[in-house]
Coordinates of C-alpha atoms and ligand atoms in Angstrom, one line a residue:
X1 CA 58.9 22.5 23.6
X2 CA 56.7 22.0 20.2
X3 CA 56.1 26.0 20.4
X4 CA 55.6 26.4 16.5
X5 CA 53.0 24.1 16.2
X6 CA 50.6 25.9 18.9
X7 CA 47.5 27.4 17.3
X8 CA 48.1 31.4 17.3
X9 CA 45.0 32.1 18.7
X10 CA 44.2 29.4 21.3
X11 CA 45.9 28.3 24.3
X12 CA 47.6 24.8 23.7
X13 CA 48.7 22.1 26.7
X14 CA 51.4 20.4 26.0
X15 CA 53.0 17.3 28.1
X16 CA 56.4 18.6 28.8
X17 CA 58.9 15.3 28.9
X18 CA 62.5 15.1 30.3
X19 CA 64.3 12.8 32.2
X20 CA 63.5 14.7 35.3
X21 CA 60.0 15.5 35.4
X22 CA 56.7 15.3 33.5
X23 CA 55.0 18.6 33.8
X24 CA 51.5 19.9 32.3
X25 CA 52.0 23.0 30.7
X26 CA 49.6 25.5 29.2
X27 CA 50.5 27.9 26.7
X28 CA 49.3 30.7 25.3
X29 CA 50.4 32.6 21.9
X30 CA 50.9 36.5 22.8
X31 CA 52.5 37.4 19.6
X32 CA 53.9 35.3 16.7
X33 CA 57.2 35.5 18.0
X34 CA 56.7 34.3 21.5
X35 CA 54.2 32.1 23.7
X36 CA 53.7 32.3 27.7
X37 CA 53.8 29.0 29.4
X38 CA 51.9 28.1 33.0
X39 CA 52.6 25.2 35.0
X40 CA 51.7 24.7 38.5
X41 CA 54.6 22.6 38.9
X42 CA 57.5 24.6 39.2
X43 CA 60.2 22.8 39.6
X44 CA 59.9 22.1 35.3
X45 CA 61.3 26.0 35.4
X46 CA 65.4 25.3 35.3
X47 CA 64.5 22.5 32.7
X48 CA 64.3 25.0 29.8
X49 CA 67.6 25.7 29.5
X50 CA 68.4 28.4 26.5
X51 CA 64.7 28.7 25.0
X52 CA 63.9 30.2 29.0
X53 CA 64.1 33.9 28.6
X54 CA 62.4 34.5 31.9
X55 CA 60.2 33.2 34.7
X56 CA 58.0 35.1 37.0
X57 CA 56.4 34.2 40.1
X58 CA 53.4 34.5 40.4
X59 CA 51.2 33.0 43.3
X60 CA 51.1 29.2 43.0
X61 CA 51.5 28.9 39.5
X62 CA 54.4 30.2 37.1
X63 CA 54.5 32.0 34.1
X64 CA 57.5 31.1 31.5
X65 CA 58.4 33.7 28.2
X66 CA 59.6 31.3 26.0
X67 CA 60.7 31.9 22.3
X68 CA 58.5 30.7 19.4
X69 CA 61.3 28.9 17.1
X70 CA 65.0 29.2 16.4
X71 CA 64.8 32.4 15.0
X72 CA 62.2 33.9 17.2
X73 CA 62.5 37.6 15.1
X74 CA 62.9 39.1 18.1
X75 CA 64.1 42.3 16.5
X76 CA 63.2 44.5 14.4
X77 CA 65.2 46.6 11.6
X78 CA 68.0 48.3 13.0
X79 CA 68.3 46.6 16.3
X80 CA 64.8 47.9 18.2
X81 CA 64.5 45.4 20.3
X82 CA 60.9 43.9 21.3
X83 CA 59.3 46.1 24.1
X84 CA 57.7 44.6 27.1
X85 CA 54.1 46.2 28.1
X86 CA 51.9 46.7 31.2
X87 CA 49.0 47.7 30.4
X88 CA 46.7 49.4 32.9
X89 CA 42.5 49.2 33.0
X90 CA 40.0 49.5 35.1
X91 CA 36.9 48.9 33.2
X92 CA 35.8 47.3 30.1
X93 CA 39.2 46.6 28.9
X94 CA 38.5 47.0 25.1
X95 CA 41.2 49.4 24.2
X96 CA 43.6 46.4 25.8
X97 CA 42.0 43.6 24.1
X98 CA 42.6 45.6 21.0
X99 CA 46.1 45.8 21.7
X100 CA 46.5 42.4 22.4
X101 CA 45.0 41.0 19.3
X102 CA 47.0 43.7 17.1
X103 CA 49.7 42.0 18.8
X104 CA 48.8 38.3 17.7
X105 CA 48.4 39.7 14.5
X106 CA 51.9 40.8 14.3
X107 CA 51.1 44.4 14.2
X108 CA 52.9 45.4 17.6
X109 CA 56.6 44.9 18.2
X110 CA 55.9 44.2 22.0
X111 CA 53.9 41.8 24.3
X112 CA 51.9 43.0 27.3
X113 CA 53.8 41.2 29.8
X114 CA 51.3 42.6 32.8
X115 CA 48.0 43.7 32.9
X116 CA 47.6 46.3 35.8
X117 CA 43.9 45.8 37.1
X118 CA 42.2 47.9 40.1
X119 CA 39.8 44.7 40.8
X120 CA 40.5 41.3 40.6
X121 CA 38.1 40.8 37.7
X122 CA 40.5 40.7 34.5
X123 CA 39.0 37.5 32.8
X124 CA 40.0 38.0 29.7
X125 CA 44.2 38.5 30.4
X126 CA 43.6 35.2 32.5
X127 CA 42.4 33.4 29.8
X128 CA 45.0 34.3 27.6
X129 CA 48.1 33.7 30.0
X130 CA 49.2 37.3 31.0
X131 CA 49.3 37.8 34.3
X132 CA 47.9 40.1 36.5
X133 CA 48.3 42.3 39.5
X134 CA 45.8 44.9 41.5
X135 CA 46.5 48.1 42.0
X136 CA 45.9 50.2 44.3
X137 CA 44.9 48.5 47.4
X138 CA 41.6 47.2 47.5
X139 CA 39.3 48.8 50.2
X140 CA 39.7 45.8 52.5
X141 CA 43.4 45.9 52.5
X142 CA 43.6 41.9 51.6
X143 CA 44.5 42.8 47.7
X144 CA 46.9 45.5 45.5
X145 CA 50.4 46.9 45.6
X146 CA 51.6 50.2 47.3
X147 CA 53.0 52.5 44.6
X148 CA 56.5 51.4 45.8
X149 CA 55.9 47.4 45.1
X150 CA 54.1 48.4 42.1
X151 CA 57.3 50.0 40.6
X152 CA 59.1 47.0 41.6
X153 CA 56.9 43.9 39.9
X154 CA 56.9 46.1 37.0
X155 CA 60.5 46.3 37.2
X156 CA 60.3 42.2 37.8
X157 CA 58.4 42.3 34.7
X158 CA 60.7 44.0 32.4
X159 CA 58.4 46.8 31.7
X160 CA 59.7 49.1 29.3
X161 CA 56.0 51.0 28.8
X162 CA 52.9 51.5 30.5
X163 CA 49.9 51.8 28.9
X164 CA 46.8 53.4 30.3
X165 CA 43.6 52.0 28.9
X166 CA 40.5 53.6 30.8
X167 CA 42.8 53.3 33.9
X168 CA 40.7 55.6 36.9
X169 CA 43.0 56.0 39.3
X170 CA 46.1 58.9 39.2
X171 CA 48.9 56.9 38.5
X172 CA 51.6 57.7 41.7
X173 CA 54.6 60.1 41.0
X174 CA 56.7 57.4 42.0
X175 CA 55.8 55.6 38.8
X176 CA 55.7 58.5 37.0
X177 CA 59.7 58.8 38.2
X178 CA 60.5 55.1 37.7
X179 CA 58.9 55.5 34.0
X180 CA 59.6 59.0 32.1
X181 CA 58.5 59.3 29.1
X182 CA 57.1 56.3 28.9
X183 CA 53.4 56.0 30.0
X184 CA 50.7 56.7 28.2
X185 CA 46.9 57.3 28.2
X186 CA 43.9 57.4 26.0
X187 CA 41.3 60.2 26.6
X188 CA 38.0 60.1 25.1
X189 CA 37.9 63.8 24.2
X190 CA 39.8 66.1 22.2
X191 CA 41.9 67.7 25.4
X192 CA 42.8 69.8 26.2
X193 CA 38.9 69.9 26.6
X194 CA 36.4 68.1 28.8
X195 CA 39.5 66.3 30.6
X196 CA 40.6 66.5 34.3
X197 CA 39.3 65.3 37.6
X198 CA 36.1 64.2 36.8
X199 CA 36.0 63.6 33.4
X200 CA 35.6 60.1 32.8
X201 CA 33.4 57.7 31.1
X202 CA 29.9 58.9 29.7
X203 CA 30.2 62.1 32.1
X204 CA 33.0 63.3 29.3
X205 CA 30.3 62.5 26.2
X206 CA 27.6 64.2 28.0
X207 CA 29.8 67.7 28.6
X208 CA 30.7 67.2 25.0
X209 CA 27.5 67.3 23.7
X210 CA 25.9 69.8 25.8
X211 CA 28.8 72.4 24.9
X212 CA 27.8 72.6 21.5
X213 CA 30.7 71.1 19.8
X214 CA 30.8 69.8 16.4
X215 CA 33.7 67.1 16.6
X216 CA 34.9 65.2 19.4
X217 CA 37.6 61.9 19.5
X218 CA 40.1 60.5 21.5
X219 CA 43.5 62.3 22.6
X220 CA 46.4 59.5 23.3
X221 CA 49.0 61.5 25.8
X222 CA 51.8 61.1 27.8
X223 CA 51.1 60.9 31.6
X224 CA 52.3 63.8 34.3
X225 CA 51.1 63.7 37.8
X226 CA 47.8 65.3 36.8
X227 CA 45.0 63.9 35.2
X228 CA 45.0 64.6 31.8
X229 CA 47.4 67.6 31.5
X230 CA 50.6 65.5 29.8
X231 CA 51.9 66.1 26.4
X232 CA 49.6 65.0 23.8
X233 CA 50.6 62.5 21.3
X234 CA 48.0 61.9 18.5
X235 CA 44.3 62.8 18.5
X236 CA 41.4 61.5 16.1
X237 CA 38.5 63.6 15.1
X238 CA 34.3 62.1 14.6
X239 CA 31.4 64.4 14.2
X240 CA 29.5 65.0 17.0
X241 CA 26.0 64.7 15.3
X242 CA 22.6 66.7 16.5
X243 CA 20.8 63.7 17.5
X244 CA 23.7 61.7 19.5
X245 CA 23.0 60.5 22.6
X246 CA 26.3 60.3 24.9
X247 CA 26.1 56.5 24.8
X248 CA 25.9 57.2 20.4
X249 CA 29.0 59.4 20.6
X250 CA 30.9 57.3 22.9
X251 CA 30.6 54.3 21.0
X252 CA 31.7 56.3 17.9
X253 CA 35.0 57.4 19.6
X254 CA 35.7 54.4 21.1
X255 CA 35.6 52.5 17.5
X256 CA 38.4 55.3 16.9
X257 CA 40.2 54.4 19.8
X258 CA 40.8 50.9 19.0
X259 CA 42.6 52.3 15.9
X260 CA 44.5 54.9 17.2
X261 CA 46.0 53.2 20.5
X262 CA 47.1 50.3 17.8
X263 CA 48.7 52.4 15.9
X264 CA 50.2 54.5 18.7
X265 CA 51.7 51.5 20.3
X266 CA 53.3 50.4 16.9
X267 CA 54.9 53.6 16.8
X268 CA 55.8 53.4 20.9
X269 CA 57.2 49.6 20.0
X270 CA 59.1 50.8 16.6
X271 CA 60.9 53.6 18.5
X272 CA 59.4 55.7 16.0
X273 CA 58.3 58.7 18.7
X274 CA 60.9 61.3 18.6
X275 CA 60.6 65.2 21.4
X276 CA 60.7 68.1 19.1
X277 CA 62.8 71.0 20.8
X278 CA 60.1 72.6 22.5
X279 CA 59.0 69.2 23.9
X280 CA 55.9 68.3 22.0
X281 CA 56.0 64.7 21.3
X282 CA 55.6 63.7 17.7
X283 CA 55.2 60.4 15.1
X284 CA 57.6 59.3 12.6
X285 CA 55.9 57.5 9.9
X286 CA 56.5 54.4 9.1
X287 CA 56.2 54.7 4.8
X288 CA 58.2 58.1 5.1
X289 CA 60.9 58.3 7.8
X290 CA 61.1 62.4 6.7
X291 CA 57.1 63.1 7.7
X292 CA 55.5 63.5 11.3
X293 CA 52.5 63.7 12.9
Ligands
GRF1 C1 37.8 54.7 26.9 O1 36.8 55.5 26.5 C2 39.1 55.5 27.2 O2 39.2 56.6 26.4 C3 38.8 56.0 28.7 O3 38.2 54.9 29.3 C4 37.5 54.1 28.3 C5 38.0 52.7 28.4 O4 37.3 51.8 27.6 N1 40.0 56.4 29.3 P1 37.7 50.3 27.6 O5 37.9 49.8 29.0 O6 39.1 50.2 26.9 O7 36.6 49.6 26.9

Protein backbone atom coordinates (compact mmCIF):
# COMPACT_ATOMS: atom_id res chain seq x y z
CA UNK A 1 0.00 0.00 0.00
CA UNK A 2 1.30 3.60 -1.28
CA UNK A 3 0.69 4.79 2.54
CA UNK A 4 3.48 7.62 2.35
CA UNK A 5 2.13 9.37 -0.36
CA UNK A 6 -1.54 9.94 1.32
CA UNK A 7 -2.25 13.57 2.02
CA UNK A 8 -1.83 13.99 6.03
CA UNK A 9 -4.91 15.65 6.43
CA UNK A 10 -7.39 14.16 3.97
CA UNK A 11 -8.66 10.71 3.53
CA UNK A 12 -7.11 9.04 0.32
CA UNK A 13 -8.79 5.84 -1.68
CA UNK A 14 -6.61 3.80 -3.02
CA UNK A 15 -7.19 0.60 -5.52
CA UNK A 16 -5.68 -2.11 -3.54
CA UNK A 17 -4.17 -4.73 -6.31
CA UNK A 18 -3.08 -8.42 -5.69
CA UNK A 19 -3.40 -11.50 -7.47
CA UNK A 20 -6.37 -12.29 -5.30
CA UNK A 21 -8.55 -9.48 -5.08
CA UNK A 22 -9.16 -5.84 -6.10
CA UNK A 23 -10.41 -4.09 -3.14
CA UNK A 24 -11.43 -0.23 -2.62
CA UNK A 25 -9.86 1.10 0.25
CA UNK A 26 -10.19 4.39 2.04
CA UNK A 27 -7.69 5.66 4.30
CA UNK A 28 -7.36 8.06 6.56
CA UNK A 29 -4.06 9.65 8.19
CA UNK A 30 -4.46 9.60 12.19
CA UNK A 31 -0.92 10.51 12.93
CA UNK A 32 2.21 10.78 10.78
CA UNK A 33 3.23 7.45 11.69
CA UNK A 34 0.17 5.42 10.87
CA UNK A 35 -3.09 5.57 8.58
CA UNK A 36 -6.54 3.59 9.27
CA UNK A 37 -7.73 1.75 6.26
CA UNK A 38 -11.81 0.84 5.53
CA UNK A 39 -12.84 -1.53 3.07
CA UNK A 40 -16.21 -3.07 2.90
CA UNK A 41 -14.68 -5.98 1.34
CA UNK A 42 -13.18 -7.96 3.87
CA UNK A 43 -11.72 -10.66 2.60
CA UNK A 44 -8.61 -7.98 1.33
CA UNK A 45 -7.88 -8.27 5.34
CA UNK A 46 -5.15 -11.49 5.38
CA UNK A 47 -3.68 -9.85 2.15
CA UNK A 48 -1.50 -7.40 4.18
CA UNK A 49 0.71 -9.63 5.43
CA UNK A 50 3.56 -7.80 7.81
CA UNK A 51 2.40 -4.00 7.25
CA UNK A 52 -1.17 -5.49 9.08
CA UNK A 53 -0.82 -4.62 12.66
CA UNK A 54 -4.48 -5.19 13.44
CA UNK A 55 -8.06 -5.45 12.16
CA UNK A 56 -11.14 -4.74 13.88
CA UNK A 57 -14.57 -5.61 13.17
CA UNK A 58 -16.71 -3.42 12.91
CA UNK A 59 -20.28 -3.82 11.48
CA UNK A 60 -20.11 -4.38 7.74
CA UNK A 61 -17.09 -2.61 7.04
CA UNK A 62 -13.49 -3.09 8.50
CA UNK A 63 -11.02 -0.97 9.90
CA UNK A 64 -7.21 -1.89 9.22
CA UNK A 65 -4.08 -0.03 11.48
CA UNK A 66 -1.49 -0.12 9.05
CA UNK A 67 2.02 1.41 9.37
CA UNK A 68 2.98 4.54 7.48
CA UNK A 69 6.49 3.49 5.86
CA UNK A 70 9.38 1.15 6.71
CA UNK A 71 10.35 2.81 9.63
CA UNK A 72 6.94 3.75 10.95
CA UNK A 73 8.75 5.59 14.29
CA UNK A 74 6.68 3.78 16.20
CA UNK A 75 8.69 4.55 19.35
CA UNK A 76 9.78 6.95 21.03
CA UNK A 77 13.19 7.57 23.14
CA UNK A 78 13.84 4.95 25.40
CA UNK A 79 11.38 2.37 24.28
CA UNK A 80 7.73 4.15 25.12
CA UNK A 81 5.88 2.61 22.90
CA UNK A 82 2.89 4.42 21.02
CA UNK A 83 -0.29 4.41 23.19
CA UNK A 84 -3.61 3.53 21.85
CA UNK A 85 -6.66 6.00 22.91
CA UNK A 86 -10.49 5.90 23.48
CA UNK A 87 -11.65 8.89 23.82
CA UNK A 88 -15.01 9.42 25.39
CA UNK A 89 -17.75 12.49 24.47
CA UNK A 90 -20.94 13.31 24.65
CA UNK A 91 -21.31 16.67 23.30
CA UNK A 92 -19.63 19.02 21.16
CA UNK A 93 -16.52 17.03 20.90
CA UNK A 94 -14.00 19.97 20.63
CA UNK A 95 -11.59 18.88 23.32
CA UNK A 96 -11.37 15.49 21.07
CA UNK A 97 -10.98 17.14 17.78
CA UNK A 98 -8.22 19.00 19.49
CA UNK A 99 -6.65 15.90 20.38
CA UNK A 100 -6.90 14.41 17.16
CA UNK A 101 -5.40 17.16 15.16
CA UNK A 102 -2.47 17.55 17.82
CA UNK A 103 -2.05 14.14 16.89
CA UNK A 104 -1.78 14.65 12.94
CA UNK A 105 0.46 17.20 13.83
CA UNK A 106 2.82 14.91 15.53
CA UNK A 107 2.43 16.34 18.91
CA UNK A 108 0.81 13.09 20.55
CA UNK A 109 2.70 9.81 20.81
CA UNK A 110 -0.79 7.87 20.49
CA UNK A 111 -3.82 7.53 18.10
CA UNK A 112 -7.36 7.44 19.32
CA UNK A 113 -8.20 4.09 18.19
CA UNK A 114 -12.04 4.49 19.55
CA UNK A 115 -14.17 7.23 20.09
CA UNK A 116 -16.76 6.35 22.86
CA UNK A 117 -20.04 8.26 21.98
CA UNK A 118 -23.51 8.19 24.08
CA UNK A 119 -25.55 8.94 20.67
CA UNK A 120 -24.84 7.79 17.39
CA UNK A 121 -24.11 11.22 16.13
CA UNK A 122 -20.07 11.34 16.04
CA UNK A 123 -19.67 12.80 12.43
CA UNK A 124 -16.58 14.06 12.73
CA UNK A 125 -14.56 10.48 14.02
CA UNK A 126 -16.59 8.97 10.98
CA UNK A 127 -15.15 11.21 8.66
CA UNK A 128 -11.84 10.73 9.68
CA UNK A 129 -11.85 6.78 9.89
CA UNK A 130 -11.92 6.10 13.73
CA UNK A 131 -14.41 4.10 14.67
CA UNK A 132 -17.08 4.32 16.98
CA UNK A 133 -19.24 2.68 19.62
CA UNK A 134 -22.33 3.94 21.93
CA UNK A 135 -22.32 3.77 25.22
CA UNK A 136 -24.52 3.33 27.48
CA UNK A 137 -27.55 1.81 26.08
CA UNK A 138 -29.62 4.01 24.29
CA UNK A 139 -33.24 4.47 25.79
CA UNK A 140 -34.80 2.14 23.19
CA UNK A 141 -32.39 -0.66 23.98
CA UNK A 142 -31.58 -1.11 19.97
CA UNK A 143 -27.99 0.71 20.51
CA UNK A 144 -24.81 0.83 23.27
CA UNK A 145 -22.75 -1.62 25.21
CA UNK A 146 -23.32 -2.87 28.83
CA UNK A 147 -20.32 -1.78 30.96
CA UNK A 148 -19.06 -5.50 30.66
CA UNK A 149 -18.87 -5.45 26.62
CA UNK A 150 -17.68 -2.05 26.88
CA UNK A 151 -14.53 -3.20 28.76
CA UNK A 152 -14.18 -5.87 26.31
CA UNK A 153 -14.20 -3.85 22.68
CA UNK A 154 -11.91 -1.61 24.44
CA UNK A 155 -9.84 -4.44 25.31
CA UNK A 156 -10.36 -5.50 21.32
CA UNK A 157 -9.13 -2.11 20.73
CA UNK A 158 -5.98 -2.16 22.47
CA UNK A 159 -6.79 0.67 24.75
CA UNK A 160 -4.14 1.64 26.82
CA UNK A 161 -6.09 5.17 28.06
CA UNK A 162 -9.35 6.58 28.22
CA UNK A 163 -9.91 9.96 27.77
CA UNK A 164 -12.93 11.77 28.97
CA UNK A 165 -13.85 14.83 26.90
CA UNK A 166 -17.25 16.34 28.20
CA UNK A 167 -18.28 12.65 28.66
CA UNK A 168 -21.89 12.92 30.93
CA UNK A 169 -22.39 9.77 32.06
CA UNK A 170 -20.36 8.09 35.37
CA UNK A 171 -18.16 5.97 33.78
CA UNK A 172 -18.98 2.14 35.45
CA UNK A 173 -16.58 0.80 38.21
CA UNK A 174 -16.05 -2.06 36.11
CA UNK A 175 -14.08 0.19 33.77
CA UNK A 176 -12.73 1.94 36.34
CA UNK A 177 -11.17 -1.71 37.53
CA UNK A 178 -10.31 -2.81 33.98
CA UNK A 179 -8.36 0.73 33.61
CA UNK A 180 -6.46 2.06 36.86
CA UNK A 181 -4.80 4.79 36.65
CA UNK A 182 -5.48 5.33 33.38
CA UNK A 183 -8.65 7.51 32.62
CA UNK A 184 -8.96 10.78 32.64
CA UNK A 185 -11.28 13.76 32.52
CA UNK A 186 -11.43 17.45 31.83
CA UNK A 187 -13.53 19.65 34.25
CA UNK A 188 -14.38 23.09 33.36
CA UNK A 189 -13.72 24.53 36.85
CA UNK A 190 -11.02 24.81 39.16
CA UNK A 191 -12.21 21.56 41.48
CA UNK A 192 -12.27 20.83 43.81
CA UNK A 193 -15.10 23.61 43.24
CA UNK A 194 -18.32 23.80 41.37
CA UNK A 195 -17.84 19.96 40.38
CA UNK A 196 -19.99 16.88 41.21
CA UNK A 197 -23.42 15.60 40.25
CA UNK A 198 -24.79 18.33 38.52
CA UNK A 199 -22.20 20.39 37.54
CA UNK A 200 -21.88 20.32 33.95
CA UNK A 201 -21.93 22.45 31.03
CA UNK A 202 -22.98 26.24 31.36
CA UNK A 203 -24.71 25.32 34.84
CA UNK A 204 -20.80 25.13 36.20
CA UNK A 205 -20.03 28.83 34.51
CA UNK A 206 -23.12 30.20 35.97
CA UNK A 207 -22.23 28.86 39.79
CA UNK A 208 -18.86 30.30 39.08
CA UNK A 209 -19.80 33.55 38.44
CA UNK A 210 -22.48 33.99 40.84
CA UNK A 211 -19.94 32.91 43.77
CA UNK A 212 -17.95 35.77 43.34
CA UNK A 213 -14.81 34.29 42.22
CA UNK A 214 -12.03 35.98 40.45
CA UNK A 215 -10.34 33.04 38.34
CA UNK A 216 -11.84 30.08 37.06
CA UNK A 217 -10.20 27.21 34.36
CA UNK A 218 -10.24 23.74 33.61
CA UNK A 219 -9.06 20.88 36.18
CA UNK A 220 -7.79 17.62 34.00
CA UNK A 221 -8.11 14.63 36.73
CA UNK A 222 -7.93 11.08 37.10
CA UNK A 223 -11.35 9.34 37.19
CA UNK A 224 -12.76 7.39 40.58
CA UNK A 225 -16.27 6.10 40.76
CA UNK A 226 -17.50 9.65 41.59
CA UNK A 227 -17.92 12.42 39.53
CA UNK A 228 -15.31 14.65 39.86
CA UNK A 229 -13.63 13.66 43.09
CA UNK A 230 -10.29 11.75 41.40
CA UNK A 231 -6.77 12.99 41.80
CA UNK A 232 -6.19 16.05 40.01
CA UNK A 233 -3.62 16.24 37.35
CA UNK A 234 -3.00 19.84 36.00
CA UNK A 235 -5.30 22.85 36.24
CA UNK A 236 -5.22 26.22 34.22
CA UNK A 237 -6.27 29.55 35.60
CA UNK A 238 -8.45 32.75 33.34
CA UNK A 239 -9.91 35.73 35.02
CA UNK A 240 -13.27 35.58 35.63
CA UNK A 241 -14.16 39.19 34.53
CA UNK A 242 -17.25 41.54 36.11
CA UNK A 243 -19.06 41.67 32.92
CA UNK A 244 -18.82 37.77 31.76
CA UNK A 245 -21.68 36.18 30.91
CA UNK A 246 -21.48 32.26 31.48
CA UNK A 247 -21.46 31.66 27.79
CA UNK A 248 -18.15 34.58 27.90
CA UNK A 249 -16.42 32.65 30.57
CA UNK A 250 -17.09 29.30 29.15
CA UNK A 251 -15.67 30.06 25.94
CA UNK A 252 -12.63 31.52 27.62
CA UNK A 253 -11.96 28.17 29.50
CA UNK A 254 -12.63 26.13 26.89
CA UNK A 255 -9.87 27.95 24.53
CA UNK A 256 -7.66 26.78 27.72
CA UNK A 257 -8.83 23.45 27.51
CA UNK A 258 -7.82 22.65 24.13
CA UNK A 259 -4.24 23.54 25.38
CA UNK A 260 -4.12 21.87 28.42
CA UNK A 261 -5.76 18.28 27.46
CA UNK A 262 -2.92 18.48 24.43
CA UNK A 263 -0.49 18.88 26.53
CA UNK A 264 -1.73 16.44 29.15
CA UNK A 265 -2.10 13.66 26.67
CA UNK A 266 1.56 14.29 25.49
CA UNK A 267 2.62 13.81 28.82
CA UNK A 268 0.02 10.58 29.37
CA UNK A 269 1.58 9.22 25.76
CA UNK A 270 5.43 10.15 26.80
CA UNK A 271 5.06 8.16 30.13
CA UNK A 272 6.07 11.32 31.54
CA UNK A 273 3.27 11.14 34.61
CA UNK A 274 4.90 9.79 37.63
CA UNK A 275 2.50 9.08 41.71
CA UNK A 276 4.34 11.03 44.31
CA UNK A 277 4.25 9.05 47.68
CA UNK A 278 1.30 10.47 49.01
CA UNK A 279 -0.46 9.73 45.70
CA UNK A 280 -0.90 12.98 44.07
CA UNK A 281 -0.25 12.60 40.43
CA UNK A 282 2.32 14.88 38.93
CA UNK A 283 4.11 16.07 35.29
CA UNK A 284 7.60 15.51 34.38
CA UNK A 285 8.64 18.09 31.93
CA UNK A 286 9.71 17.47 28.93
CA UNK A 287 12.84 20.28 28.56
CA UNK A 288 13.87 19.36 32.31
CA UNK A 289 13.35 15.68 33.32
CA UNK A 290 14.41 17.07 37.22
CA UNK A 291 11.14 19.65 37.29
CA UNK A 292 7.27 18.75 37.95
CA UNK A 293 4.17 20.23 37.80
C1 LIG B 1 -15.89 20.96 28.30
O1 LIG B 1 -16.15 22.22 28.87
C2 LIG B 1 -15.37 20.02 29.35
O2 LIG B 1 -14.64 20.64 30.35
C3 LIG B 1 -16.63 19.44 29.93
O3 LIG B 1 -17.51 19.33 28.85
C4 LIG B 1 -17.16 20.27 27.84
C5 LIG B 1 -16.95 19.50 26.58
O4 LIG B 1 -16.76 20.34 25.49
N1 LIG B 1 -16.38 18.22 30.64
P1 LIG B 1 -16.43 19.71 24.07
O5 LIG B 1 -17.49 18.64 23.81
O6 LIG B 1 -15.06 19.12 24.13
O7 LIG B 1 -16.54 20.85 23.12
Amino acid sequence: MEAQAINPHFPTTLNSKNRNFMAKITCFPQSPTWVSCKSHNLSFVPEFGTSLKKDLSLRSSCVVKAKVGSDGGEELGEGVSRKNLAVFVSGGGSNFRSIHEAILDGRINGDIVVLVAKCGGANYARNKGIPVIVFPKTKSGSEGLSPHDLVSALRKFKVDNVLLAGFLKLIPAELIRAYPKSILNIHPSLLPSFGGKGYYGMKVHRAVIASGVRYSGPTIHFVDEHYDTGRILAQRVVPVLVTDTAEELAARVLQEEHQVYVEVAAALCEERIIWREDGVPLIRSKDDPDKFS
